[in-house]
Coordinates of C-alpha atoms in Angstrom, one line a residue:
M1 CA -32.9 32.0 48.6
S2 CA -35.3 31.4 51.5
N3 CA -34.4 28.7 54.0
T4 CA -37.8 27.0 53.3
L5 CA -39.6 25.9 50.1
D6 CA -43.3 25.5 49.9
F7 CA -44.6 22.3 48.2
A8 CA -48.3 21.9 48.1
P9 CA -49.7 18.6 49.4
M10 CA -49.5 15.9 46.7
P11 CA -51.0 14.2 44.9
D12 CA -54.3 15.8 44.1
A13 CA -57.7 14.0 44.3
Q14 CA -57.1 12.3 41.0
G15 CA -53.6 11.1 42.0
Y16 CA -51.6 13.5 40.0
F17 CA -48.3 15.2 40.9
G18 CA -48.5 18.0 38.4
P19 CA -48.8 16.2 35.0
Y20 CA -47.6 12.8 36.4
G21 CA -49.4 10.0 38.1
G22 CA -53.1 9.4 37.8
Q23 CA -55.0 6.1 37.2
L24 CA -54.4 5.1 33.6
V25 CA -56.3 1.8 33.9
P26 CA -59.4 0.2 32.5
P27 CA -62.8 1.3 34.1
H28 CA -63.3 -1.9 36.1
L29 CA -59.8 -1.6 37.6
K30 CA -60.3 2.1 38.3
Q31 CA -63.1 1.1 40.7
A32 CA -60.7 -1.4 42.5
M33 CA -58.1 1.4 42.8
D34 CA -60.6 3.8 44.2
D35 CA -61.7 1.2 46.7
I36 CA -58.1 0.8 47.9
N37 CA -57.7 4.6 48.1
L38 CA -60.9 4.9 50.2
A39 CA -59.8 2.1 52.5
Y40 CA -56.4 3.6 52.9
E41 CA -57.7 7.0 53.7
E42 CA -60.0 5.5 56.3
I43 CA -57.5 3.2 57.9
R44 CA -54.7 5.9 58.1
Q45 CA -57.0 8.1 60.3
R46 CA -57.7 5.3 62.8
E47 CA -55.8 5.4 66.0
D48 CA -55.7 1.6 66.4
F49 CA -54.0 1.3 62.9
Q50 CA -51.5 4.0 63.7
H51 CA -50.7 2.4 67.0
E52 CA -50.3 -1.1 65.5
L53 CA -48.1 0.1 62.8
A54 CA -45.9 2.2 65.2
S55 CA -45.6 -0.8 67.5
L56 CA -44.5 -3.1 64.6
F57 CA -42.0 -0.5 63.4
A58 CA -40.5 -0.4 66.9
D59 CA -40.7 -4.0 68.1
Y60 CA -40.7 -6.0 64.8
V61 CA -38.7 -3.9 62.4
G62 CA -36.4 -2.4 65.0
R63 CA -37.0 1.3 64.2
P64 CA -35.6 3.9 64.5
S65 CA -32.7 2.9 62.3
P66 CA -29.5 4.7 63.3
I67 CA -27.4 7.2 61.4
F68 CA -23.8 6.1 61.2
H69 CA -20.9 8.5 60.5
A70 CA -18.6 6.7 58.0
R71 CA -15.5 8.3 59.5
R72 CA -12.9 5.9 58.0
L73 CA -14.4 6.2 54.5
S74 CA -14.7 10.0 54.8
E75 CA -11.0 10.3 56.0
K76 CA -9.8 8.0 53.2
L77 CA -11.5 10.2 50.6
G78 CA -10.4 13.4 52.3
G79 CA -13.4 15.5 51.5
A80 CA -17.0 15.8 52.8
Q81 CA -18.3 13.8 55.7
I82 CA -20.4 10.8 54.7
H83 CA -23.2 9.6 56.9
L84 CA -25.4 6.5 56.4
K85 CA -29.1 6.1 57.3
R86 CA -29.0 2.4 58.2
E87 CA -32.1 1.0 56.6
D88 CA -30.0 -2.1 56.1
L89 CA -30.4 -2.9 59.8
N90 CA -34.2 -3.3 59.5
H91 CA -35.8 -6.7 59.9
T92 CA -35.6 -8.4 56.4
G93 CA -32.6 -6.2 55.6
A94 CA -34.0 -3.2 53.7
H95 CA -36.4 -0.3 53.7
K96 CA -39.1 -2.4 51.9
I97 CA -40.5 -3.7 55.2
N98 CA -41.8 -0.2 56.0
H99 CA -44.5 -0.2 53.3
C100 CA -45.0 -4.0 53.2
L101 CA -46.3 -3.9 56.8
G102 CA -48.7 -1.1 55.9
E103 CA -49.9 -2.9 52.8
A104 CA -50.4 -6.2 54.6
L105 CA -52.4 -4.4 57.4
L106 CA -54.5 -2.7 54.7
A107 CA -55.1 -6.0 52.9
R108 CA -56.3 -7.5 56.2
F109 CA -58.5 -4.5 56.9
M110 CA -60.1 -4.9 53.4
G111 CA -60.7 -8.7 53.8
K112 CA -58.5 -9.6 50.9
K113 CA -57.9 -13.3 50.2
K114 CA -54.4 -13.0 48.5
V115 CA -51.7 -10.5 48.3
I116 CA -49.8 -10.3 44.9
A117 CA -46.6 -8.5 44.2
E118 CA -43.6 -8.3 41.9
T119 CA -39.9 -8.2 43.0
G120 CA -36.6 -7.5 41.4
A121 CA -33.8 -7.9 43.8
G122 CA -36.1 -9.9 46.1
Q123 CA -36.1 -7.4 49.0
H124 CA -39.7 -6.4 48.4
G125 CA -40.7 -10.1 48.0
V126 CA -39.0 -11.1 51.2
A127 CA -40.5 -8.1 53.1
L128 CA -44.0 -8.8 51.8
A129 CA -43.8 -12.5 52.4
T130 CA -42.7 -11.6 56.0
A131 CA -45.5 -9.2 56.5
C132 CA -48.1 -11.6 55.1
A133 CA -46.9 -14.4 57.4
L134 CA -47.3 -12.0 60.3
V135 CA -50.9 -11.1 59.5
G136 CA -51.9 -14.5 58.1
I137 CA -52.7 -13.7 54.4
P138 CA -51.5 -15.9 51.4
C139 CA -48.8 -14.2 49.4
E140 CA -47.8 -14.7 45.7
I141 CA -44.6 -13.1 44.4
H142 CA -43.7 -12.8 40.7
M143 CA -40.0 -12.6 39.9
G144 CA -38.0 -12.6 36.7
Q145 CA -36.1 -15.8 36.0
V146 CA -32.8 -13.8 35.6
D147 CA -33.3 -12.3 39.0
I148 CA -34.2 -15.6 40.6
E149 CA -30.9 -17.0 39.5
K150 CA -29.0 -13.8 40.6
E151 CA -30.7 -13.3 44.0
H152 CA -30.8 -16.9 45.2
P153 CA -30.6 -16.1 49.0
N154 CA -33.8 -14.0 48.8
V155 CA -35.6 -16.7 46.7
T156 CA -34.8 -19.2 49.5
K157 CA -36.1 -16.8 52.2
M158 CA -39.4 -16.2 50.3
K159 CA -40.0 -20.0 50.0
I160 CA -39.2 -20.5 53.7
L161 CA -41.7 -17.7 54.6
G162 CA -44.4 -19.6 52.8
C163 CA -45.1 -17.4 49.7
T164 CA -45.9 -18.8 46.3
L165 CA -43.1 -17.9 43.9
V166 CA -44.0 -17.4 40.2
P167 CA -41.0 -17.4 37.9
V168 CA -41.4 -15.1 34.9
T169 CA -39.5 -16.1 31.7
R170 CA -40.9 -13.8 29.1
G171 CA -38.9 -11.0 27.5
A172 CA -35.8 -9.9 29.5
A173 CA -37.2 -11.9 32.5
T174 CA -36.4 -9.1 34.9
L175 CA -38.4 -6.5 36.9
K176 CA -40.6 -5.0 34.2
E177 CA -41.8 -8.5 33.1
A178 CA -42.4 -9.4 36.8
V179 CA -44.6 -6.4 37.1
D180 CA -46.6 -7.3 34.0
S181 CA -47.1 -10.9 35.2
A182 CA -48.2 -9.9 38.7
F183 CA -50.6 -7.3 37.2
E184 CA -52.2 -9.9 35.0
E185 CA -52.8 -12.2 37.9
Y186 CA -54.3 -9.4 39.9
L187 CA -56.7 -8.6 37.1
K188 CA -58.2 -12.1 37.4
D189 CA -59.9 -11.2 40.7
P190 CA -59.4 -7.6 41.9
Q191 CA -62.3 -8.0 44.3
N192 CA -60.5 -10.7 46.4
F193 CA -56.9 -10.0 45.5
I194 CA -54.7 -6.9 46.3
Y195 CA -51.7 -6.0 44.3
A196 CA -49.1 -4.7 46.8
I197 CA -46.9 -2.6 44.5
G198 CA -43.3 -2.5 45.7
S199 CA -42.4 1.1 45.0
V200 CA -43.8 4.6 44.5
V201 CA -45.1 3.6 41.1
G202 CA -48.3 2.4 39.4
P203 CA -51.8 3.8 39.5
H204 CA -53.1 6.0 42.3
P205 CA -53.1 5.5 45.3
F206 CA -49.9 3.4 45.3
P207 CA -47.4 6.2 44.7
K208 CA -49.0 8.2 47.6
M209 CA -49.5 5.2 49.9
V210 CA -46.0 3.7 49.5
R211 CA -44.5 7.2 50.0
D212 CA -46.5 7.7 53.2
F213 CA -45.3 4.4 54.7
Q214 CA -41.7 5.1 53.7
S215 CA -41.6 8.7 54.9
I216 CA -40.7 7.5 58.4
I217 CA -37.1 7.2 57.1
G218 CA -36.9 11.0 56.4
R219 CA -38.7 12.0 59.6
E220 CA -36.3 10.0 61.7
A221 CA -33.3 11.1 59.7
R222 CA -34.1 14.8 59.9
E223 CA -34.6 14.7 63.7
Q224 CA -31.6 12.4 64.3
F225 CA -29.2 14.6 62.2
L226 CA -30.4 17.8 63.9
G227 CA -30.1 16.2 67.3
K228 CA -26.6 14.9 66.7
H229 CA -25.1 17.8 64.7
G230 CA -27.3 20.8 65.4
R231 CA -27.8 21.3 61.7
L232 CA -29.2 19.6 58.6
P233 CA -27.0 17.7 56.1
D234 CA -25.9 19.7 53.0
H235 CA -26.8 16.8 50.6
V236 CA -29.2 13.8 50.9
A237 CA -28.7 11.0 48.4
A238 CA -30.5 7.8 47.6
C239 CA -30.6 5.3 44.8
V240 CA -33.6 5.5 42.4
G241 CA -35.2 2.6 40.5
G242 CA -38.9 3.1 41.1
G243 CA -37.9 5.4 43.9
S244 CA -39.4 4.3 47.2
N245 CA -36.4 4.6 49.4
A246 CA -35.5 7.9 47.9
M247 CA -39.0 9.3 48.3
G248 CA -39.0 8.0 51.8
I249 CA -36.0 10.1 52.9
F250 CA -36.5 13.1 50.5
T251 CA -40.1 13.8 51.8
A252 CA -39.0 15.2 55.1
F253 CA -36.4 17.5 53.5
L254 CA -38.5 18.9 50.5
G255 CA -39.1 22.1 52.3
D256 CA -35.5 22.7 53.3
A257 CA -33.9 24.9 50.7
S258 CA -30.5 24.4 52.1
V259 CA -30.5 20.6 51.6
R260 CA -29.6 19.4 48.1
L261 CA -31.5 16.2 47.2
V262 CA -29.9 13.8 44.8
G263 CA -31.5 10.7 43.2
V264 CA -28.9 8.3 41.9
E265 CA -29.8 6.1 38.9
P266 CA -28.1 3.1 37.3
A267 CA -25.9 4.1 34.3
G268 CA -25.2 0.4 33.9
E269 CA -22.6 0.0 31.1
G270 CA -23.1 3.6 30.0
I271 CA -26.0 5.9 29.3
D272 CA -24.8 6.1 25.7
K273 CA -25.6 2.4 25.3
P274 CA -29.3 1.8 24.7
G275 CA -30.6 -1.2 26.6
R276 CA -27.5 -1.4 28.8
H277 CA -28.6 1.2 31.5
A278 CA -31.7 2.2 33.4
A279 CA -31.2 5.9 33.7
T280 CA -34.8 6.9 33.2
M281 CA -34.5 10.5 34.5
S282 CA -31.2 11.2 32.7
V283 CA -32.3 10.1 29.1
G284 CA -36.0 9.2 29.4
K285 CA -39.0 11.4 28.5
P286 CA -42.6 11.8 29.8
G287 CA -44.7 8.8 28.8
E288 CA -47.0 6.2 30.3
L289 CA -46.2 2.9 32.1
H290 CA -48.0 0.5 34.4
G291 CA -51.0 2.7 35.0
M292 CA -49.2 6.0 35.5
A293 CA -47.8 9.0 33.7
C294 CA -44.1 9.3 34.4
Y295 CA -40.7 9.6 32.8
V296 CA -40.1 6.4 30.7
L297 CA -37.2 4.9 28.7
E298 CA -38.6 4.0 25.3
D299 CA -37.3 2.2 22.3
E300 CA -37.6 3.4 18.6
Q301 CA -41.1 1.9 18.4
G302 CA -42.3 3.9 21.5
N303 CA -42.4 0.8 23.7
P304 CA -40.7 0.6 27.1
A305 CA -37.0 0.0 26.4
A306 CA -34.8 -2.9 27.5
V307 CA -32.9 -1.9 30.6
H308 CA -29.9 -3.1 32.5
S309 CA -28.3 -2.6 35.9
I310 CA -26.0 -4.7 38.0
A311 CA -28.6 -4.1 40.7
S312 CA -31.8 -6.1 40.1
G313 CA -33.9 -3.7 42.1
L314 CA -33.1 -0.7 39.8
D315 CA -33.6 -2.1 36.3
Y316 CA -36.9 -0.5 35.6
P317 CA -37.7 1.6 32.5
G318 CA -40.0 4.0 34.4
V319 CA -39.9 5.9 37.7
G320 CA -42.3 7.2 40.3
P321 CA -44.6 10.1 39.3
Q322 CA -43.6 12.3 42.2
H323 CA -39.9 11.9 41.2
S324 CA -40.9 12.9 37.7
Y325 CA -42.6 16.0 39.1
L326 CA -39.6 16.9 41.4
K327 CA -37.2 16.6 38.5
D328 CA -39.2 19.1 36.4
A329 CA -39.6 21.4 39.4
G330 CA -35.8 21.3 39.9
R331 CA -36.1 20.3 43.6
V332 CA -34.3 17.0 43.1
V333 CA -31.3 16.5 40.9
Y334 CA -31.0 13.1 39.3
Q335 CA -27.5 11.7 38.4
S336 CA -26.2 8.3 37.4
V337 CA -23.6 5.8 38.4
T338 CA -22.1 3.0 36.3
D339 CA -22.0 -0.7 37.3
Q340 CA -18.2 -0.4 37.8
Q341 CA -18.6 2.6 40.1
C342 CA -21.2 0.7 42.0
L343 CA -19.0 -2.3 42.4
D344 CA -16.1 -0.1 43.6
A345 CA -18.3 1.5 46.2
F346 CA -19.6 -1.9 47.3
M347 CA -16.1 -3.1 48.0
S348 CA -14.9 0.2 49.5
L349 CA -17.7 0.4 52.1
S350 CA -17.3 -3.3 52.9
R351 CA -13.6 -3.1 53.5
T352 CA -13.4 0.4 55.0
E353 CA -16.4 0.4 57.4
G354 CA -17.3 -3.3 57.6
I355 CA -20.7 -2.7 56.1
I356 CA -21.7 -4.7 53.0
P357 CA -24.4 -2.7 51.1
A358 CA -27.0 -3.9 48.7
L359 CA -25.9 -3.2 45.1
E360 CA -28.8 -0.9 44.8
S361 CA -27.7 1.2 47.8
A362 CA -24.1 1.1 46.6
H363 CA -25.1 3.4 43.7
A364 CA -25.9 6.1 46.2
V365 CA -22.7 5.4 48.1
A366 CA -20.7 5.7 44.8
W367 CA -22.2 9.1 44.1
A368 CA -21.4 10.2 47.7
M369 CA -17.8 9.0 47.4
A370 CA -17.3 10.9 44.1
T371 CA -19.0 14.0 45.3
A372 CA -17.2 14.0 48.7
L373 CA -13.9 14.5 46.8
T374 CA -15.2 17.8 45.4
L375 CA -16.3 19.2 48.8
G376 CA -14.7 20.5 52.0
K377 CA -14.5 18.5 55.2
D378 CA -17.1 20.7 56.9
E379 CA -19.8 19.6 54.4
H380 CA -22.1 16.6 55.2
I381 CA -23.6 14.1 52.9
L382 CA -26.4 11.8 54.2
V383 CA -26.9 8.6 52.2
N384 CA -29.9 6.4 52.6
L385 CA -28.3 3.0 52.8
S386 CA -31.5 1.3 51.8
G387 CA -30.5 -2.4 52.1
R388 CA -27.8 -4.8 53.0
G389 CA -25.8 -6.9 50.6
D390 CA -26.3 -10.4 51.9
K391 CA -28.3 -11.1 48.7
D392 CA -25.5 -9.8 46.5
A393 CA -22.4 -11.2 48.2
D394 CA -22.1 -14.5 46.3
Y395 CA -22.9 -12.7 43.0
V396 CA -20.2 -10.0 43.6
A397 CA -17.7 -12.6 44.8
K398 CA -18.1 -14.6 41.6
L399 CA -18.0 -11.5 39.5
L400 CA -14.7 -10.3 41.1
G401 CA -13.2 -13.8 41.4
L402 CA -13.0 -13.6 45.2

């Protein structure tokens, strides 16, 4: 096999990654999406925008985030070396701030009067409320009632930052319902509102736009790892719900044939239990959801299935269209981790390295821990530690009786 792989620039002009993506929206909304795409393509070429975003990444977010060699965890396992890309050290505590700053600057450039978004674990909500406070635009966050009760620290932060929080009580009252609710609000006035989607999902141009803003993770990580070790990692792993943190780190390594890319999904209580997992890539099939063609978990009636994960940010019945394409192409392998494995990794990393990860990120850590046992000590696994676990600490402590 060659050391490099050639992936054509994606998406195409219609927003497709192979058969996935597109703009599966009503005609009047298609115009709004096209306007966002034109504004994004204009602003991304502007030197003043690039300079402002780079300055905010450095002086506001605290980039570049470091790579940490988890030596004690690696030694305890006795296998491959595990390294962590520390997105948990970003301002607001996760990778979400990377694209939220970009979306808030775009909203300001377009003269929008309100930014609307959904959130699951609350990290996107906190990051967007933070970015909107910074640029001075009103922010409205829709969040499932189940997640509001589960992620109380992030709810408090969003209120302090000045956003309007809209509880969503319909259906399962989690992430999918929050997306539905936020989209309905956006449809009331797409001329003056902008829907700041929180992952690499939804109609074009959002999968492209969020990926582009998040790709700084991979660019930094590739350069850092080469600089420190004189080589690339053998494996790069990240959790996948919608897939923004994974796409952020994978993008820089897509052309490196020697690097195995692994997306880690939530198996919840078991992928053999319908409604009790969110392993879209493992057991889903091509379909349509939220304005895009992608892999979808469906029930017997062909509707988006009920999903579950211990991590609120991963319980989504779809996935980003570029992830769907990369699965079919065989470039990224998608595997799943149960709630219990996630909890074990959460506690292991906390007590071995003094790093409390987000439950979302702990899925990728769990995969790395299990995989390290099967590999030699000279192999290297790089995990995108996408967020910190402040938001989950009380929930986990209660769950485990600590």
